[in-house]
Amino acid sequence: MSGSHEEERSVRAAVEGELRLLDPGVRASPEAVTELLDPEFHEFGASGRRYDRTSILDVTSAGAGNTTDDKAPAPSVVTEMSGALLAPGLVHLTYVSEGDGRRVRRSSIWRQSESGWRMYFHQGTPTGPS
């Protein structure tokens, strides 16, 4: 995370939000997930299925693993976390998560709003077993 103080603060806020979304307690709470997802959120799952905010809330609040088809059941181990400020109020994160015997490369875009930092886009690409 090199760059300006604004970049460091923005990336730090996005990383904190990302890690909260990986927390099983947060994922089990529709209110907490809603707080962290942009109203225009979308995700492409490993199956090719597209998720929006409503469908993610259905999946995460369903219990039993609280996962979409490309998210390993929490808790996941996160490595290689990296972030970049793309523009004021827009951060791109990349990282690797490992859990439940799967390793997944992840990419998220976080957007700042009046409500704070929220995930706008996410994609996870399985890379094989851990």
mmCIF file with all atom_site columns, N, CA and C in Angstrom, residues 51-108:
data_model
loop_
_atom_site.group_PDB
_atom_site.id
_atom_site.type_symbol
_atom_site.label_atom_id
_atom_site.label_alt_id
_atom_site.label_comp_id
_atom_site.label_asym_id
_atom_site.label_entity_id
_atom_site.label_seq_id
_atom_site.pdbx_PDB_ins_code
_atom_site.Cartn_x
_atom_site.Cartn_y
_atom_site.Cartn_z
_atom_site.occupancy
_atom_site.B_iso_or_equiv
_atom_site.pdbx_formal_charge
_atom_site.auth_seq_id
_atom_site.auth_comp_id
_atom_site.auth_asym_id
_atom_site.auth_atom_id
_atom_site.pdbx_PDB_model_num
ATOM 1   N N  . TYR A 1 51  ? -24.927 -12.992 -8.995 1.00 0.00 ? 51  TYR A N  1
ATOM 2   C CA . TYR A 1 51  ? -25.647 -12.670 -7.776 1.00 0.00 ? 51  TYR A CA 1
ATOM 3   C C  . TYR A 1 51  ? -25.802 -11.163 -7.684 1.00 0.00 ? 51  TYR A C  1
ATOM 4   N N  . ASP A 1 52  ? -26.934 -10.743 -7.113 1.00 0.00 ? 52  ASP A N  1
ATOM 5   C CA . ASP A 1 52  ? -27.101 -9.335  -6.778 1.00 0.00 ? 52  ASP A CA 1
ATOM 6   C C  . ASP A 1 52  ? -27.252 -9.253  -5.258 1.00 0.00 ? 52  ASP A C  1
ATOM 7   N N  . ARG A 1 53  ? -27.518 -8.069  -4.767 1.00 0.00 ? 53  ARG A N  1
ATOM 8   C CA . ARG A 1 53  ? -27.591 -7.876  -3.318 1.00 0.00 ? 53  ARG A CA 1
ATOM 9   C C  . ARG A 1 53  ? -28.678 -8.767  -2.691 1.00 0.00 ? 53  ARG A C  1
ATOM 10  N N  . THR A 1 54  ? -29.828 -8.840  -3.313 1.00 0.00 ? 54  THR A N  1
ATOM 11  C CA . THR A 1 54  ? -30.925 -9.640  -2.769 1.00 0.00 ? 54  THR A CA 1
ATOM 12  C C  . THR A 1 54  ? -30.583 -11.120 -2.740 1.00 0.00 ? 54  THR A C  1
ATOM 13  N N  . SER A 1 55  ? -30.030 -11.633 -3.830 1.00 0.00 ? 55  SER A N  1
ATOM 14  C CA . SER A 1 55  ? -29.719 -13.070 -3.865 1.00 0.00 ? 55  SER A CA 1
ATOM 15  C C  . SER A 1 55  ? -28.576 -13.423 -2.921 1.00 0.00 ? 55  SER A C  1
ATOM 16  N N  . ILE A 1 56  ? -27.627 -12.529 -2.727 1.00 0.00 ? 56  ILE A N  1
ATOM 17  C CA . ILE A 1 56  ? -26.551 -12.781 -1.755 1.00 0.00 ? 56  ILE A CA 1
ATOM 18  C C  . ILE A 1 56  ? -27.119 -12.820 -0.348 1.00 0.00 ? 56  ILE A C  1
ATOM 19  N N  . LEU A 1 57  ? -28.038 -11.917 -0.037 1.00 0.00 ? 57  LEU A N  1
ATOM 20  C CA . LEU A 1 57  ? -28.665 -11.934 1.291  1.00 0.00 ? 57  LEU A CA 1
ATOM 21  C C  . LEU A 1 57  ? -29.421 -13.235 1.521  1.00 0.00 ? 57  LEU A C  1
ATOM 22  N N  . ASP A 1 58  ? -30.083 -13.742 0.489  1.00 0.00 ? 58  ASP A N  1
ATOM 23  C CA . ASP A 1 58  ? -30.778 -15.024 0.601  1.00 0.00 ? 58  ASP A CA 1
ATOM 24  C C  . ASP A 1 58  ? -29.790 -16.146 0.914  1.00 0.00 ? 58  ASP A C  1
ATOM 25  N N  . VAL A 1 59  ? -28.646 -16.130 0.242  1.00 0.00 ? 59  VAL A N  1
ATOM 26  C CA . VAL A 1 59  ? -27.647 -17.187 0.417  1.00 0.00 ? 59  VAL A CA 1
ATOM 27  C C  . VAL A 1 59  ? -26.954 -17.068 1.770  1.00 0.00 ? 59  VAL A C  1
ATOM 28  N N  . THR A 1 60  ? -26.508 -15.874 2.134  1.00 0.00 ? 60  THR A N  1
ATOM 29  C CA . THR A 1 60  ? -25.752 -15.732 3.377  1.00 0.00 ? 60  THR A CA 1
ATOM 30  C C  . THR A 1 60  ? -26.612 -15.938 4.614  1.00 0.00 ? 60  THR A C  1
ATOM 31  N N  . SER A 1 61  ? -27.890 -15.605 4.537  1.00 0.00 ? 61  SER A N  1
ATOM 32  C CA . SER A 1 61  ? -28.756 -15.774 5.706  1.00 0.00 ? 61  SER A CA 1
ATOM 33  C C  . SER A 1 61  ? -29.390 -17.153 5.767  1.00 0.00 ? 61  SER A C  1
ATOM 34  N N  . ALA A 1 62  ? -29.093 -18.019 4.787  1.00 0.00 ? 62  ALA A N  1
ATOM 35  C CA . ALA A 1 62  ? -29.692 -19.351 4.738  1.00 0.00 ? 62  ALA A CA 1
ATOM 36  C C  . ALA A 1 62  ? -29.108 -20.310 5.763  1.00 0.00 ? 62  ALA A C  1
ATOM 37  N N  . GLY A 1 63  ? -27.996 -19.929 6.386  1.00 0.00 ? 63  GLY A N  1
ATOM 38  C CA . GLY A 1 63  ? -27.364 -20.811 7.366  1.00 0.00 ? 63  GLY A CA 1
ATOM 39  C C  . GLY A 1 63  ? -26.401 -21.748 6.691  1.00 0.00 ? 63  GLY A C  1
ATOM 40  N N  . ALA A 1 64  ? -26.148 -22.882 7.293  1.00 0.00 ? 64  ALA A N  1
ATOM 41  C CA . ALA A 1 64  ? -25.306 -23.964 6.764  1.00 0.00 ? 64  ALA A CA 1
ATOM 42  C C  . ALA A 1 64  ? -24.196 -23.498 5.865  1.00 0.00 ? 64  ALA A C  1
ATOM 43  N N  . GLY A 1 65  ? -23.188 -22.903 6.470  1.00 0.00 ? 65  GLY A N  1
ATOM 44  C CA . GLY A 1 65  ? -22.014 -22.485 5.707  1.00 0.00 ? 65  GLY A CA 1
ATOM 45  C C  . GLY A 1 65  ? -22.069 -21.053 5.266  1.00 0.00 ? 65  GLY A C  1
ATOM 46  N N  . ASN A 1 66  ? -23.269 -20.503 5.099  1.00 0.00 ? 66  ASN A N  1
ATOM 47  C CA . ASN A 1 66  ? -23.407 -19.102 4.697  1.00 0.00 ? 66  ASN A CA 1
ATOM 48  C C  . ASN A 1 66  ? -22.527 -18.748 3.524  1.00 0.00 ? 66  ASN A C  1
ATOM 49  N N  . THR A 1 67  ? -22.648 -19.490 2.438  1.00 0.00 ? 67  THR A N  1
ATOM 50  C CA . THR A 1 67  ? -21.748 -19.262 1.317  1.00 0.00 ? 67  THR A CA 1
ATOM 51  C C  . THR A 1 67  ? -22.487 -19.241 -0.001 1.00 0.00 ? 67  THR A C  1
ATOM 52  N N  . THR A 1 68  ? -21.880 -18.565 -0.997 1.00 0.00 ? 68  THR A N  1
ATOM 53  C CA . THR A 1 68  ? -22.325 -18.711 -2.371 1.00 0.00 ? 68  THR A CA 1
ATOM 54  C C  . THR A 1 68  ? -21.527 -19.859 -2.948 1.00 0.00 ? 68  THR A C  1
ATOM 55  N N  . ASP A 1 69  ? -21.761 -20.199 -4.201 1.00 0.00 ? 69  ASP A N  1
ATOM 56  C CA . ASP A 1 69  ? -21.101 -21.373 -4.770 1.00 0.00 ? 69  ASP A CA 1
ATOM 57  C C  . ASP A 1 69  ? -19.600 -21.196 -4.917 1.00 0.00 ? 69  ASP A C  1
ATOM 58  N N  . ASP A 1 70  ? -19.078 -19.996 -4.815 1.00 0.00 ? 70  ASP A N  1
ATOM 59  C CA . ASP A 1 70  ? -17.636 -19.846 -4.959 1.00 0.00 ? 70  ASP A CA 1
ATOM 60  C C  . ASP A 1 70  ? -16.985 -19.338 -3.686 1.00 0.00 ? 70  ASP A C  1
ATOM 61  N N  . LYS A 1 71  ? -17.683 -19.358 -2.590 1.00 0.00 ? 71  LYS A N  1
ATOM 62  C CA . LYS A 1 71  ? -17.094 -18.896 -1.344 1.00 0.00 ? 71  LYS A CA 1
ATOM 63  C C  . LYS A 1 71  ? -16.938 -20.082 -0.407 1.00 0.00 ? 71  LYS A C  1
ATOM 64  N N  . ALA A 1 72  ? -15.708 -20.294 0.028  1.00 0.00 ? 72  ALA A N  1
ATOM 65  C CA . ALA A 1 72  ? -15.461 -21.383 0.959  1.00 0.00 ? 72  ALA A CA 1
ATOM 66  C C  . ALA A 1 72  ? -16.120 -21.061 2.293  1.00 0.00 ? 72  ALA A C  1
ATOM 67  N N  . PRO A 1 73  ? -16.690 -22.072 2.966  1.00 0.00 ? 73  PRO A N  1
ATOM 68  C CA . PRO A 1 73  ? -17.289 -21.821 4.263  1.00 0.00 ? 73  PRO A CA 1
ATOM 69  C C  . PRO A 1 73  ? -16.300 -21.150 5.207  1.00 0.00 ? 73  PRO A C  1
ATOM 70  N N  . ALA A 1 74  ? -16.762 -20.102 5.867  1.00 0.00 ? 74  ALA A N  1
ATOM 71  C CA . ALA A 1 74  ? -15.926 -19.366 6.809  1.00 0.00 ? 74  ALA A CA 1
ATOM 72  C C  . ALA A 1 74  ? -15.697 -20.231 8.032  1.00 0.00 ? 74  ALA A C  1
ATOM 73  N N  . PRO A 1 75  ? -14.625 -20.040 8.779  1.00 0.00 ? 75  PRO A N  1
ATOM 74  C CA . PRO A 1 75  ? -13.635 -18.996 8.556  1.00 0.00 ? 75  PRO A CA 1
ATOM 75  C C  . PRO A 1 75  ? -12.626 -19.381 7.484  1.00 0.00 ? 75  PRO A C  1
ATOM 76  N N  . SER A 1 76  ? -12.228 -18.405 6.732  1.00 0.00 ? 76  SER A N  1
ATOM 77  C CA . SER A 1 76  ? -11.217 -18.586 5.698  1.00 0.00 ? 76  SER A CA 1
ATOM 78  C C  . SER A 1 76  ? -9.921  -17.936 6.150  1.00 0.00 ? 76  SER A C  1
ATOM 79  N N  . VAL A 1 77  ? -8.821  -18.476 5.664  1.00 0.00 ? 77  VAL A N  1
ATOM 80  C CA . VAL A 1 77  ? -7.525  -17.845 5.878  1.00 0.00 ? 77  VAL A CA 1
ATOM 81  C C  . VAL A 1 77  ? -7.280  -16.946 4.674  1.00 0.00 ? 77  VAL A C  1
ATOM 82  N N  . VAL A 1 78  ? -6.962  -15.687 4.930  1.00 0.00 ? 78  VAL A N  1
ATOM 83  C CA . VAL A 1 78  ? -6.756  -14.709 3.865  1.00 0.00 ? 78  VAL A CA 1
ATOM 84  C C  . VAL A 1 78  ? -5.267  -14.400 3.751  1.00 0.00 ? 78  VAL A C  1
ATOM 85  N N  . THR A 1 79  ? -4.746  -14.473 2.521  1.00 0.00 ? 79  THR A N  1
ATOM 86  C CA . THR A 1 79  ? -3.346  -14.123 2.254  1.00 0.00 ? 79  THR A CA 1
ATOM 87  C C  . THR A 1 79  ? -3.283  -13.244 1.009  1.00 0.00 ? 79  THR A C  1
ATOM 88  N N  . GLU A 1 80  ? -2.129  -12.697 0.774  1.00 0.00 ? 80  GLU A N  1
ATOM 89  C CA . GLU A 1 80  ? -1.844  -11.911 -0.431 1.00 0.00 ? 80  GLU A CA 1
ATOM 90  C C  . GLU A 1 80  ? -2.797  -10.733 -0.623 1.00 0.00 ? 80  GLU A C  1
ATOM 91  N N  . MET A 1 81  ? -3.279  -10.142 0.481  1.00 0.00 ? 81  MET A N  1
ATOM 92  C CA . MET A 1 81  ? -4.198  -9.010  0.391  1.00 0.00 ? 81  MET A CA 1
ATOM 93  C C  . MET A 1 81  ? -3.461  -7.805  -0.168 1.00 0.00 ? 81  MET A C  1
ATOM 94  N N  . SER A 1 82  ? -4.036  -7.224  -1.208 1.00 0.00 ? 82  SER A N  1
ATOM 95  C CA . SER A 1 82  ? -3.453  -6.052  -1.842 1.00 0.00 ? 82  SER A CA 1
ATOM 96  C C  . SER A 1 82  ? -4.586  -5.136  -2.279 1.00 0.00 ? 82  SER A C  1
ATOM 97  N N  . GLY A 1 83  ? -4.353  -3.834  -2.190 1.00 0.00 ? 83  GLY A N  1
ATOM 98  C CA . GLY A 1 83  ? -5.389  -2.900  -2.587 1.00 0.00 ? 83  GLY A CA 1
ATOM 99  C C  . GLY A 1 83  ? -4.823  -1.700  -3.303 1.00 0.00 ? 83  GLY A C  1
ATOM 100 N N  . ALA A 1 84  ? -5.660  -1.083  -4.126 1.00 0.00 ? 84  ALA A N  1
ATOM 101 C CA . ALA A 1 84  ? -5.260  0.115   -4.868 1.00 0.00 ? 84  ALA A CA 1
ATOM 102 C C  . ALA A 1 84  ? -6.451  1.053   -4.968 1.00 0.00 ? 84  ALA A C  1
ATOM 103 N N  . LEU A 1 85  ? -6.181  2.320   -4.800 1.00 0.00 ? 85  LEU A N  1
ATOM 104 C CA . LEU A 1 85  ? -7.190  3.352   -4.993 1.00 0.00 ? 85  LEU A CA 1
ATOM 105 C C  . LEU A 1 85  ? -7.280  3.616   -6.494 1.00 0.00 ? 85  LEU A C  1
ATOM 106 N N  . LEU A 1 86  ? -8.425  3.281   -7.093 1.00 0.00 ? 86  LEU A N  1
ATOM 107 C CA . LEU A 1 86  ? -8.604  3.476   -8.531 1.00 0.00 ? 86  LEU A CA 1
ATOM 108 C C  . LEU A 1 86  ? -8.966  4.913   -8.859 1.00 0.00 ? 86  LEU A C  1
ATOM 109 N N  . ALA A 1 87  ? -9.737  5.522   -7.985 1.00 0.00 ? 87  ALA A N  1
ATOM 110 C CA . ALA A 1 87  ? -10.187 6.908   -8.102 1.00 0.00 ? 87  ALA A CA 1
ATOM 111 C C  . ALA A 1 87  ? -10.682 7.288   -6.712 1.00 0.00 ? 87  ALA A C  1
ATOM 112 N N  . PRO A 1 88  ? -10.864 8.569   -6.441 1.00 0.00 ? 88  PRO A N  1
ATOM 113 C CA . PRO A 1 88  ? -11.397 8.917   -5.122 1.00 0.00 ? 88  PRO A CA 1
ATOM 114 C C  . PRO A 1 88  ? -12.703 8.158   -4.856 1.00 0.00 ? 88  PRO A C  1
ATOM 115 N N  . GLY A 1 89  ? -12.741 7.453   -3.716 1.00 0.00 ? 89  GLY A N  1
ATOM 116 C CA . GLY A 1 89  ? -13.939 6.710   -3.344 1.00 0.00 ? 89  GLY A CA 1
ATOM 117 C C  . GLY A 1 89  ? -14.115 5.374   -4.024 1.00 0.00 ? 89  GLY A C  1
ATOM 118 N N  . LEU A 1 90  ? -13.067 4.848   -4.669 1.00 0.00 ? 90  LEU A N  1
ATOM 119 C CA . LEU A 1 90  ? -13.163 3.572   -5.380 1.00 0.00 ? 90  LEU A CA 1
ATOM 120 C C  . LEU A 1 90  ? -11.875 2.765   -5.185 1.00 0.00 ? 90  LEU A C  1
ATOM 121 N N  . VAL A 1 91  ? -11.992 1.612   -4.525 1.00 0.00 ? 91  VAL A N  1
ATOM 122 C CA . VAL A 1 91  ? -10.833 0.775   -4.194 1.00 0.00 ? 91  VAL A CA 1
ATOM 123 C C  . VAL A 1 91  ? -10.996 -0.615  -4.789 1.00 0.00 ? 91  VAL A C  1
ATOM 124 N N  . HIS A 1 92  ? -9.898  -1.140  -5.351 1.00 0.00 ? 92  HIS A N  1
ATOM 125 C CA . HIS A 1 92  ? -9.860  -2.506  -5.863 1.00 0.00 ? 92  HIS A CA 1
ATOM 126 C C  . HIS A 1 92  ? -8.993  -3.337  -4.924 1.00 0.00 ? 92  HIS A C  1
ATOM 127 N N  . LEU A 1 93  ? -9.541  -4.453  -4.439 1.00 0.00 ? 93  LEU A N  1
ATOM 128 C CA . LEU A 1 93  ? -8.799  -5.388  -3.590 1.00 0.00 ? 93  LEU A CA 1
ATOM 129 C C  . LEU A 1 93  ? -8.621  -6.711  -4.316 1.00 0.00 ? 93  LEU A C  1
ATOM 130 N N  . THR A 1 94  ? -7.481  -7.344  -4.105 1.00 0.00 ? 94  THR A N  1
ATOM 131 C CA . THR A 1 94  ? -7.265  -8.716  -4.555 1.00 0.00 ? 94  THR A CA 1
ATOM 132 C C  . THR A 1 94  ? -6.642  -9.479  -3.396 1.00 0.00 ? 94  THR A C  1
ATOM 133 N N  . TYR A 1 95  ? -6.983  -10.761 -3.304 1.00 0.00 ? 95  TYR A N  1
ATOM 134 C CA . TYR A 1 95  ? -6.420  -11.597 -2.251 1.00 0.00 ? 95  TYR A CA 1
ATOM 135 C C  . TYR A 1 95  ? -6.732  -13.053 -2.544 1.00 0.00 ? 95  TYR A C  1
ATOM 136 N N  . VAL A 1 96  ? -6.190  -13.920 -1.712 1.00 0.00 ? 96  VAL A N  1
ATOM 137 C CA . VAL A 1 96  ? -6.444  -15.352 -1.800 1.00 0.00 ? 96  VAL A CA 1
ATOM 138 C C  . VAL A 1 96  ? -7.101  -15.776 -0.493 1.00 0.00 ? 96  VAL A C  1
ATOM 139 N N  . SER A 1 97  ? -8.146  -16.593 -0.598 1.00 0.00 ? 97  SER A N  1
ATOM 140 C CA . SER A 1 97  ? -8.755  -17.174 0.598  1.00 0.00 ? 97  SER A CA 1
ATOM 141 C C  . SER A 1 97  ? -8.624  -18.685 0.515  1.00 0.00 ? 97  SER A C  1
ATOM 142 N N  . GLU A 1 98  ? -8.426  -19.281 1.677  1.00 0.00 ? 98  GLU A N  1
ATOM 143 C CA . GLU A 1 98  ? -8.351  -20.736 1.765  1.00 0.00 ? 98  GLU A CA 1
ATOM 144 C C  . GLU A 1 98  ? -9.241  -21.190 2.899  1.00 0.00 ? 98  GLU A C  1
ATOM 145 N N  . GLY A 1 99  ? -10.061 -22.172 2.609  1.00 0.00 ? 99  GLY A N  1
ATOM 146 C CA . GLY A 1 99  ? -10.936 -22.743 3.622  1.00 0.00 ? 99  GLY A CA 1
ATOM 147 C C  . GLY A 1 99  ? -11.671 -23.920 3.048  1.00 0.00 ? 99  GLY A C  1
ATOM 148 N N  . ASP A 1 100 ? -12.029 -24.844 3.895  1.00 0.00 ? 100 ASP A N  1
ATOM 149 C CA . ASP A 1 100 ? -12.775 -26.033 3.484  1.00 0.00 ? 100 ASP A CA 1
ATOM 150 C C  . ASP A 1 100 ? -12.086 -26.769 2.335  1.00 0.00 ? 100 ASP A C  1
ATOM 151 N N  . GLY A 1 101 ? -10.744 -26.747 2.359  1.00 0.00 ? 101 GLY A N  1
ATOM 152 C CA . GLY A 1 101 ? -9.980  -27.474 1.349  1.00 0.00 ? 101 GLY A CA 1
ATOM 153 C C  . GLY A 1 101 ? -9.896  -26.814 -0.011 1.00 0.00 ? 101 GLY A C  1
ATOM 154 N N  . ARG A 1 102 ? -10.374 -25.546 -0.107 1.00 0.00 ? 102 ARG A N  1
ATOM 155 C CA . ARG A 1 102 ? -10.347 -24.842 -1.393 1.00 0.00 ? 102 ARG A CA 1
ATOM 156 C C  . ARG A 1 102 ? -9.531  -23.569 -1.296 1.00 0.00 ? 102 ARG A C  1
ATOM 157 N N  . ARG A 1 103 ? -8.877  -23.247 -2.403 1.00 0.00 ? 103 ARG A N  1
ATOM 158 C CA . ARG A 1 103 ? -8.106  -22.006 -2.529 1.00 0.00 ? 103 ARG A CA 1
ATOM 159 C C  . ARG A 1 103 ? -8.765  -21.187 -3.628 1.00 0.00 ? 103 ARG A C  1
ATOM 160 N N  . VAL A 1 104 ? -9.070  -19.906 -3.319 1.00 0.00 ? 104 VAL A N  1
ATOM 161 C CA . VAL A 1 104 ? -9.815  -19.058 -4.246 1.00 0.00 ? 104 VAL A CA 1
ATOM 162 C C  . VAL A 1 104 ? -9.126  -17.707 -4.373 1.00 0.00 ? 104 VAL A C  1
ATOM 163 N N  . ARG A 1 105 ? -8.861  -17.276 -5.606 1.00 0.00 ? 105 ARG A N  1
ATOM 164 C CA . ARG A 1 105 ? -8.378  -15.916 -5.866 1.00 0.00 ? 105 ARG A CA 1
ATOM 165 C C  . ARG A 1 105 ? -9.599  -15.015 -5.927 1.00 0.00 ? 105 ARG A C  1
ATOM 166 N N  . ARG A 1 106 ? -9.521  -13.889 -5.237 1.00 0.00 ? 106 ARG A N  1
ATOM 167 C CA . ARG A 1 106 ? -10.676 -13.007 -5.123 1.00 0.00 ? 106 ARG A CA 1
ATOM 168 C C  . ARG A 1 106 ? -10.338 -11.590 -5.560 1.00 0.00 ? 106 ARG A C  1
ATOM 169 N N  . SER A 1 107 ? -11.348 -10.932 -6.080 1.00 0.00 ? 107 SER A N  1
ATOM 170 C CA . SER A 1 107 ? -11.221 -9.549  -6.525 1.00 0.00 ? 107 SER A CA 1
ATOM 171 C C  . SER A 1 107 ? -12.502 -8.827  -6.120 1.00 0.00 ? 107 SER A C  1
ATOM 172 N N  . SER A 1 108 ? -12.350 -7.679  -5.469 1.00 0.00 ? 108 SER A N  1
ATOM 173 C CA . SER A 1 108 ? -13.506 -6.895  -5.035 1.00 0.00 ? 108 SER A CA 1
ATOM 174 C C  . SER A 1 108 ? -13.284 -5.431  -5.363 1.00 0.00 ? 108 SER A C  1
#
